[in-house]
Amino acid sequence: KAGVTQTPRYLIKTRGQQVTLSCSPISGHRSVSWYQQTPGQGLQFLFEYFSETQRNKGNFPGRFSGRQFSNSRSEMNVSTLELGDSALYLCASSLGPARGEKLFFGSGTQLSVL
Amino acid sequence: AQSVTQLDSQVPVFEEAPVELRCNYSSSVSVYLFWYVQYPNQGLQLLLKYLSGSTLVKGINGFEAEFNKSQTSFHLRKPSVHISDTAEYFCAVSDWDNAGNMLTFGGGTRLMVKP
């Protein structure tokens, strides 16, 4: 069974641009979460989707948004990029949104903002 | 709100020696506890989790962790490490009240196994 797939693997953007990252969960998984990983702030929760509905949202500005499609694939969008948005963005999937579920992580998208 | 503190940012250890990676958490409600491992240029992989029941939890690759409610700790141990265990380890919690899988992570501990 294929794992969680994130595309693209690397991305370079300039300040002010916007970016869209994609995540394909493991087949059969219906819950998708996004995390931002930086050396300074560590791993921080962005949002979680289940059945195309956002269930939880982390403490990030409105420039960060996401959505989930009917096939469970998810995208996240960052508008008006800032230098501080440079990070590894990780997507994780699970069977459902039940508490304590095992999360399966993708290898991430490394975003560099110049 | 909860928080997770991993007391050591780096832990160097010789191969075949035992290791303990420390994790303390703070929460006003009951929590689920997790340890994840991240190898270079990869995502995170679940090592083990504590949901309820026995406080000693066994995971993959010979790791185990013990939940101590009075000390709000969930330390990770391995009796004999291998070079291949070199990676970053993250402790995480999710609270019972949260309807979903939102995790709060600690800052990570880099385990460096030396030959």
JSON list of N, CA, C and O in Angstrom, two decimals, chain A residues 102-103 105, chain B residues 35-39 42-48 60-61:
[
{"chain": "A", "resi": 102, "resn": "LYS", "atom": "N", "xyz": [-3.43, 6.43, 15.13]},
{"chain": "A", "resi": 102, "resn": "LYS", "atom": "CA", "xyz": [-2.06, 6.51, 14.64]},
{"chain": "A", "resi": 102, "resn": "LYS", "atom": "C", "xyz": [-2.03, 7.37, 13.39]},
{"chain": "A", "resi": 102, "resn": "LYS", "atom": "O", "xyz": [-2.82, 7.20, 12.47]},
{"chain": "A", "resi": 103, "resn": "LEU", "atom": "N", "xyz": [-1.10, 8.32, 13.37]},
{"chain": "A", "resi": 103, "resn": "LEU", "atom": "CA", "xyz": [-0.92, 9.17, 12.20]},
{"chain": "A", "resi": 103, "resn": "LEU", "atom": "C", "xyz": [0.21, 8.63, 11.34]},
{"chain": "A", "resi": 103, "resn": "LEU", "atom": "O", "xyz": [1.25, 8.22, 11.85]},
{"chain": "A", "resi": 105, "resn": "PHE", "atom": "N", "xyz": [2.75, 9.84, 8.45]},
{"chain": "A", "resi": 105, "resn": "PHE", "atom": "CA", "xyz": [3.25, 11.09, 7.90]},
{"chain": "A", "resi": 105, "resn": "PHE", "atom": "C", "xyz": [3.89, 10.89, 6.53]},
{"chain": "A", "resi": 105, "resn": "PHE", "atom": "O", "xyz": [4.53, 9.87, 6.26]},
{"chain": "B", "resi": 35, "resn": "TRP", "atom": "N", "xyz": [5.12, 8.72, 21.16]},
{"chain": "B", "resi": 35, "resn": "TRP", "atom": "CA", "xyz": [6.49, 8.98, 20.73]},
{"chain": "B", "resi": 35, "resn": "TRP", "atom": "C", "xyz": [6.58, 8.69, 19.24]},
{"chain": "B", "resi": 35, "resn": "TRP", "atom": "O", "xyz": [6.17, 7.63, 18.76]},
{"chain": "B", "resi": 36, "resn": "TYR", "atom": "N", "xyz": [7.13, 9.69, 18.52]},
{"chain": "B", "resi": 36, "resn": "TYR", "atom": "CA", "xyz": [7.37, 9.54, 17.09]},
{"chain": "B", "resi": 36, "resn": "TYR", "atom": "C", "xyz": [8.87, 9.69, 16.83]},
{"chain": "B", "resi": 36, "resn": "TYR", "atom": "O", "xyz": [9.57, 10.40, 17.56]},
{"chain": "B", "resi": 37, "resn": "VAL", "atom": "N", "xyz": [9.35, 9.06, 15.76]},
{"chain": "B", "resi": 37, "resn": "VAL", "atom": "CA", "xyz": [10.75, 9.16, 15.36]},
{"chain": "B", "resi": 37, "resn": "VAL", "atom": "C", "xyz": [10.82, 9.73, 13.95]},
{"chain": "B", "resi": 37, "resn": "VAL", "atom": "O", "xyz": [9.96, 9.43, 13.11]},
{"chain": "B", "resi": 38, "resn": "GLN", "atom": "N", "xyz": [11.81, 10.59, 13.73]},
{"chain": "B", "resi": 38, "resn": "GLN", "atom": "CA", "xyz": [12.01, 11.16, 12.40]},
{"chain": "B", "resi": 38, "resn": "GLN", "atom": "C", "xyz": [13.44, 10.90, 11.95]},
{"chain": "B", "resi": 38, "resn": "GLN", "atom": "O", "xyz": [14.39, 11.41, 12.55]},
{"chain": "B", "resi": 39, "resn": "TYR", "atom": "N", "xyz": [13.59, 10.11, 10.90]},
{"chain": "B", "resi": 39, "resn": "TYR", "atom": "CA", "xyz": [14.90, 9.87, 10.31]},
{"chain": "B", "resi": 39, "resn": "TYR", "atom": "C", "xyz": [15.19, 10.99, 9.31]},
{"chain": "B", "resi": 39, "resn": "TYR", "atom": "O", "xyz": [14.27, 11.63, 8.81]},
{"chain": "B", "resi": 42, "resn": "GLN", "atom": "N", "xyz": [12.96, 12.47, 6.20]},
{"chain": "B", "resi": 42, "resn": "GLN", "atom": "CA", "xyz": [11.74, 11.67, 6.16]},
{"chain": "B", "resi": 42, "resn": "GLN", "atom": "C", "xyz": [10.68, 12.29, 7.07]},
{"chain": "B", "resi": 42, "resn": "GLN", "atom": "O", "xyz": [10.97, 13.20, 7.86]},
{"chain": "B", "resi": 43, "resn": "GLY", "atom": "N", "xyz": [9.46, 11.78, 6.95]},
{"chain": "B", "resi": 43, "resn": "GLY", "atom": "CA", "xyz": [8.40, 12.20, 7.85]},
{"chain": "B", "resi": 43, "resn": "GLY", "atom": "C", "xyz": [8.54, 11.48, 9.18]},
{"chain": "B", "resi": 43, "resn": "GLY", "atom": "O", "xyz": [9.52, 10.79, 9.44]},
{"chain": "B", "resi": 44, "resn": "LEU", "atom": "N", "xyz": [7.53, 11.62, 10.01]},
{"chain": "B", "resi": 44, "resn": "LEU", "atom": "CA", "xyz": [7.55, 11.01, 11.33]},
{"chain": "B", "resi": 44, "resn": "LEU", "atom": "C", "xyz": [6.91, 9.63, 11.29]},
{"chain": "B", "resi": 44, "resn": "LEU", "atom": "O", "xyz": [5.98, 9.38, 10.52]},
{"chain": "B", "resi": 45, "resn": "GLN", "atom": "N", "xyz": [7.40, 8.76, 12.16]},
{"chain": "B", "resi": 45, "resn": "GLN", "atom": "CA", "xyz": [6.88, 7.40, 12.25]},
{"chain": "B", "resi": 45, "resn": "GLN", "atom": "C", "xyz": [6.55, 7.11, 13.71]},
{"chain": "B", "resi": 45, "resn": "GLN", "atom": "O", "xyz": [7.35, 7.40, 14.60]},
{"chain": "B", "resi": 46, "resn": "LEU", "atom": "N", "xyz": [5.38, 6.54, 13.97]},
{"chain": "B", "resi": 46, "resn": "LEU", "atom": "CA", "xyz": [4.97, 6.25, 15.33]},
{"chain": "B", "resi": 46, "resn": "LEU", "atom": "C", "xyz": [5.79, 5.12, 15.93]},
{"chain": "B", "resi": 46, "resn": "LEU", "atom": "O", "xyz": [5.91, 4.04, 15.33]},
{"chain": "B", "resi": 47, "resn": "LEU", "atom": "N", "xyz": [6.37, 5.37, 17.11]},
{"chain": "B", "resi": 47, "resn": "LEU", "atom": "CA", "xyz": [7.09, 4.34, 17.85]},
{"chain": "B", "resi": 47, "resn": "LEU", "atom": "C", "xyz": [6.16, 3.60, 18.78]},
{"chain": "B", "resi": 47, "resn": "LEU", "atom": "O", "xyz": [6.17, 2.37, 18.86]},
{"chain": "B", "resi": 48, "resn": "LEU", "atom": "N", "xyz": [5.37, 4.36, 19.54]},
{"chain": "B", "resi": 48, "resn": "LEU", "atom": "CA", "xyz": [4.44, 3.77, 20.49]},
{"chain": "B", "resi": 48, "resn": "LEU", "atom": "C", "xyz": [3.48, 4.84, 20.97]},
{"chain": "B", "resi": 48, "resn": "LEU", "atom": "O", "xyz": [3.71, 6.03, 20.76]},
{"chain": "B", "resi": 60, "resn": "ILE", "atom": "N", "xyz": [7.78, -0.32, 18.62]},
{"chain": "B", "resi": 60, "resn": "ILE", "atom": "CA", "xyz": [8.59, -0.96, 17.59]},
{"chain": "B", "resi": 60, "resn": "ILE", "atom": "C", "xyz": [10.07, -0.75, 17.86]},
{"chain": "B", "resi": 60, "resn": "ILE", "atom": "O", "xyz": [10.45, 0.12, 18.65]},
{"chain": "B", "resi": 61, "resn": "ASN", "atom": "N", "xyz": [10.89, -1.57, 17.21]},
{"chain": "B", "resi": 61, "resn": "ASN", "atom": "CA", "xyz": [12.35, -1.42, 17.27]},
{"chain": "B", "resi": 61, "resn": "ASN", "atom": "C", "xyz": [12.92, -1.54, 18.69]},
{"chain": "B", "resi": 61, "resn": "ASN", "atom": "O", "xyz": [13.99, -0.99, 18.97]}
]
